[in-house]
Amino acid sequence: MGALAWLVIPVVAALAAAVWAAWAARPPRAAGDGASLADYERFRAAMERSTTPAGHGEPR
């Protein structure tokens, strides 16, 4: 019975690894181009705000 218990541990680990590998290899969710472009524009606007000195407006 002890040998069976020692055999169960690697079998469970292999099953867990197989489930994780299947989950990790799934195809990424496709984001629409519109949402992606909107996110990029928000990023650019935030970066422009963070690099402009306070009270100086647009850099020359």
Tab-separated table of N, CA and C in Angstrom:
chain	number	residue	atom	x	y	z
A	1	MET	N	0.817	-1.195	0.000
A	1	MET	CA	0.000	0.000	0.000
A	1	MET	C	0.862	1.261	0.000
A	2	GLY	N	1.988	1.205	0.665
A	2	GLY	CA	2.897	2.355	0.704
A	2	GLY	C	3.445	2.682	-0.675
A	3	ALA	N	3.736	1.639	-1.458
A	3	ALA	CA	4.248	1.870	-2.811
A	3	ALA	C	3.186	2.537	-3.679
A	4	LEU	N	1.946	2.173	-3.486
A	4	LEU	CA	0.856	2.791	-4.248
A	4	LEU	C	0.729	4.277	-3.901
A	5	ALA	N	0.896	4.602	-2.627
A	5	ALA	CA	0.832	6.005	-2.214
A	5	ALA	C	1.961	6.805	-2.866
A	6	TRP	N	3.168	6.227	-2.947
A	6	TRP	CA	4.279	6.919	-3.584
A	6	TRP	C	4.073	7.054	-5.092
A	7	LEU	N	3.306	6.170	-5.686
A	7	LEU	CA	3.022	6.247	-7.113
A	7	LEU	C	1.967	7.313	-7.405
A	8	VAL	N	1.067	7.525	-6.479
A	8	VAL	CA	-0.008	8.498	-6.693
A	8	VAL	C	0.547	9.924	-6.775
A	9	ILE	N	1.571	10.227	-5.994
A	9	ILE	CA	2.124	11.582	-5.967
A	9	ILE	C	2.609	12.038	-7.353
A	10	PRO	N	3.464	11.288	-8.052
A	10	PRO	CA	3.886	11.750	-9.379
A	10	PRO	C	2.753	11.735	-10.412
A	11	VAL	N	1.806	10.828	-10.255
A	11	VAL	CA	0.682	10.800	-11.204
A	11	VAL	C	-0.148	12.073	-11.055
A	12	VAL	N	-0.430	12.470	-9.828
A	12	VAL	CA	-1.192	13.701	-9.594
A	12	VAL	C	-0.396	14.907	-10.088
A	13	ALA	N	0.901	14.916	-9.855
A	13	ALA	CA	1.744	16.016	-10.327
A	13	ALA	C	1.744	16.083	-11.856
A	14	ALA	N	1.798	14.944	-12.519
A	14	ALA	CA	1.769	14.926	-13.983
A	14	ALA	C	0.430	15.433	-14.510
A	15	LEU	N	-0.652	15.048	-13.859
A	15	LEU	CA	-1.966	15.535	-14.276
A	15	LEU	C	-2.066	17.048	-14.075
A	16	ALA	N	-1.576	17.541	-12.955
A	16	ALA	CA	-1.594	18.982	-12.707
A	16	ALA	C	-0.749	19.717	-13.747
A	17	ALA	N	0.401	19.157	-14.102
A	17	ALA	CA	1.258	19.770	-15.117
A	17	ALA	C	0.570	19.773	-16.481
A	18	ALA	N	-0.138	18.707	-16.819
A	18	ALA	CA	-0.852	18.640	-18.093
A	18	ALA	C	-1.970	19.679	-18.149
A	19	VAL	N	-2.688	19.846	-17.053
A	19	VAL	CA	-3.760	20.843	-17.014
A	19	VAL	C	-3.167	22.241	-17.145
A	20	TRP	N	-2.069	22.512	-16.430
A	20	TRP	CA	-1.440	23.822	-16.517
A	20	TRP	C	-0.926	24.084	-17.928
A	21	ALA	N	-0.313	23.079	-18.560
A	21	ALA	CA	0.219	23.258	-19.916
A	21	ALA	C	-0.899	23.541	-20.906
A	22	ALA	N	-2.014	22.854	-20.766
A	22	ALA	CA	-3.148	23.103	-21.656
A	22	ALA	C	-3.683	24.511	-21.449
A	23	TRP	N	-3.738	24.967	-20.199
A	23	TRP	CA	-4.233	26.304	-19.910
A	23	TRP	C	-3.255	27.365	-20.426
A	24	ALA	N	-1.958	27.135	-20.274
A	24	ALA	CA	-0.954	28.105	-20.707
A	24	ALA	C	-0.856	28.188	-22.222
A	25	ALA	N	-1.184	27.116	-22.923
A	25	ALA	CA	-1.043	27.089	-24.378
A	25	ALA	C	-2.304	27.535	-25.112
A	26	ARG	N	-3.327	27.916	-24.365
A	26	ARG	CA	-4.565	28.317	-25.034
A	26	ARG	C	-4.320	29.585	-25.835
A	27	PRO	N	-5.056	29.771	-26.921
A	27	PRO	CA	-4.849	30.977	-27.731
A	27	PRO	C	-5.308	32.222	-26.975
A	28	PRO	N	-4.618	33.323	-27.168
A	28	PRO	CA	-5.000	34.552	-26.462
A	28	PRO	C	-6.341	35.068	-26.961
A	29	ARG	N	-7.035	35.755	-26.078
A	29	ARG	CA	-8.301	36.359	-26.493
A	29	ARG	C	-7.996	37.508	-27.435
A	30	ALA	N	-8.735	37.561	-28.500
A	30	ALA	CA	-8.513	38.613	-29.486
A	30	ALA	C	-9.222	39.887	-29.032
A	31	ALA	N	-8.465	40.942	-28.928
A	31	ALA	CA	-9.053	42.243	-28.629
A	31	ALA	C	-9.345	42.917	-29.957
A	32	GLY	N	-10.452	43.579	-30.032
A	32	GLY	CA	-10.787	44.280	-31.261
A	32	GLY	C	-9.809	45.412	-31.524
A	33	ASP	N	-9.645	45.764	-32.768
A	33	ASP	CA	-8.723	46.838	-33.123
A	33	ASP	C	-9.147	48.163	-32.514
A	34	GLY	N	-10.445	48.396	-32.455
A	34	GLY	CA	-10.937	49.649	-31.898
A	34	GLY	C	-10.541	49.809	-30.446
A	35	ALA	N	-10.715	48.769	-29.656
A	35	ALA	CA	-10.350	48.830	-28.235
A	35	ALA	C	-8.846	48.975	-28.086
A	36	SER	N	-8.101	48.293	-28.925
A	36	SER	CA	-6.649	48.367	-28.855
A	36	SER	C	-6.154	49.772	-29.196
A	37	LEU	N	-6.728	50.368	-30.224
A	37	LEU	CA	-6.314	51.720	-30.605
A	37	LEU	C	-6.721	52.741	-29.547
A	38	ALA	N	-7.876	52.558	-28.955
A	38	ALA	CA	-8.310	53.476	-27.898
A	38	ALA	C	-7.375	53.375	-26.703
A	39	ASP	N	-6.968	52.170	-26.356
A	39	ASP	CA	-6.025	51.992	-25.253
A	39	ASP	C	-4.688	52.669	-25.572
A	40	TYR	N	-4.248	52.548	-26.792
A	40	TYR	CA	-2.982	53.169	-27.192
A	40	TYR	C	-3.075	54.691	-27.117
A	41	GLU	N	-4.188	55.246	-27.568
A	41	GLU	CA	-4.360	56.696	-27.501
A	41	GLU	C	-4.391	57.184	-26.060
A	42	ARG	N	-5.034	56.438	-25.172
A	42	ARG	CA	-5.043	56.803	-23.756
A	42	ARG	C	-3.633	56.752	-23.185
A	43	PHE	N	-2.858	55.751	-23.588
A	43	PHE	CA	-1.474	55.621	-23.142
A	43	PHE	C	-0.645	56.815	-23.613
A	44	ARG	N	-0.789	57.172	-24.889
A	44	ARG	CA	-0.033	58.301	-25.420
A	44	ARG	C	-0.392	59.593	-24.712
A	45	ALA	N	-1.680	59.810	-24.462
A	45	ALA	CA	-2.111	61.024	-23.782
A	45	ALA	C	-1.536	61.075	-22.366
A	46	ALA	N	-1.534	59.941	-21.691
A	46	ALA	CA	-0.986	59.902	-20.337
A	46	ALA	C	0.514	60.161	-20.352
A	47	MET	N	1.219	59.623	-21.321
A	47	MET	CA	2.663	59.841	-21.400
A	47	MET	C	2.966	61.301	-21.721
A	48	GLU	N	2.167	61.926	-22.581
A	48	GLU	CA	2.392	63.332	-22.896
A	48	GLU	C	2.141	64.203	-21.671
A	49	ARG	N	1.127	63.865	-20.895
A	49	ARG	CA	0.852	64.631	-19.679
A	49	ARG	C	1.976	64.478	-18.674
A	50	SER	N	2.546	63.281	-18.571
A	50	SER	CA	3.563	63.049	-17.553
A	50	SER	C	4.917	63.636	-17.941
A	51	THR	N	5.155	63.920	-19.215
A	51	THR	CA	6.455	64.458	-19.621
A	51	THR	C	6.419	65.965	-19.808
A	52	THR	N	5.248	66.590	-19.805
A	52	THR	CA	5.149	68.027	-19.957
A	52	THR	C	5.360	68.679	-18.596
A	53	PRO	N	6.291	69.630	-18.471
A	53	PRO	CA	6.495	70.302	-17.183
A	53	PRO	C	5.233	71.039	-16.769
A	54	ALA	N	4.959	71.069	-15.489
A	54	ALA	CA	3.744	71.696	-14.971
A	54	ALA	C	3.757	73.198	-15.277
A	55	GLY	N	2.658	73.667	-15.879
A	55	GLY	CA	2.503	75.086	-16.157
A	55	GLY	C	3.251	75.578	-17.377
A	56	HIS	N	3.894	74.726	-18.149
A	56	HIS	CA	4.653	75.172	-19.298
A	56	HIS	C	3.998	74.848	-20.639
A	57	GLY	N	2.883	74.147	-20.635
A	57	GLY	CA	2.210	73.838	-21.894
A	57	GLY	C	3.002	72.852	-22.733
A	58	GLU	N	2.930	73.048	-24.035
A	58	GLU	CA	3.609	72.152	-24.968
A	58	GLU	C	5.120	72.416	-24.977
A	59	PRO	N	5.927	71.376	-25.018
A	59	PRO	CA	7.376	71.583	-25.127
A	59	PRO	C	7.743	72.149	-26.483
A	60	ARG	N	8.798	72.959	-26.546
A	60	ARG	CA	9.193	73.597	-27.826
A	60	ARG	C	10.254	72.823	-28.512
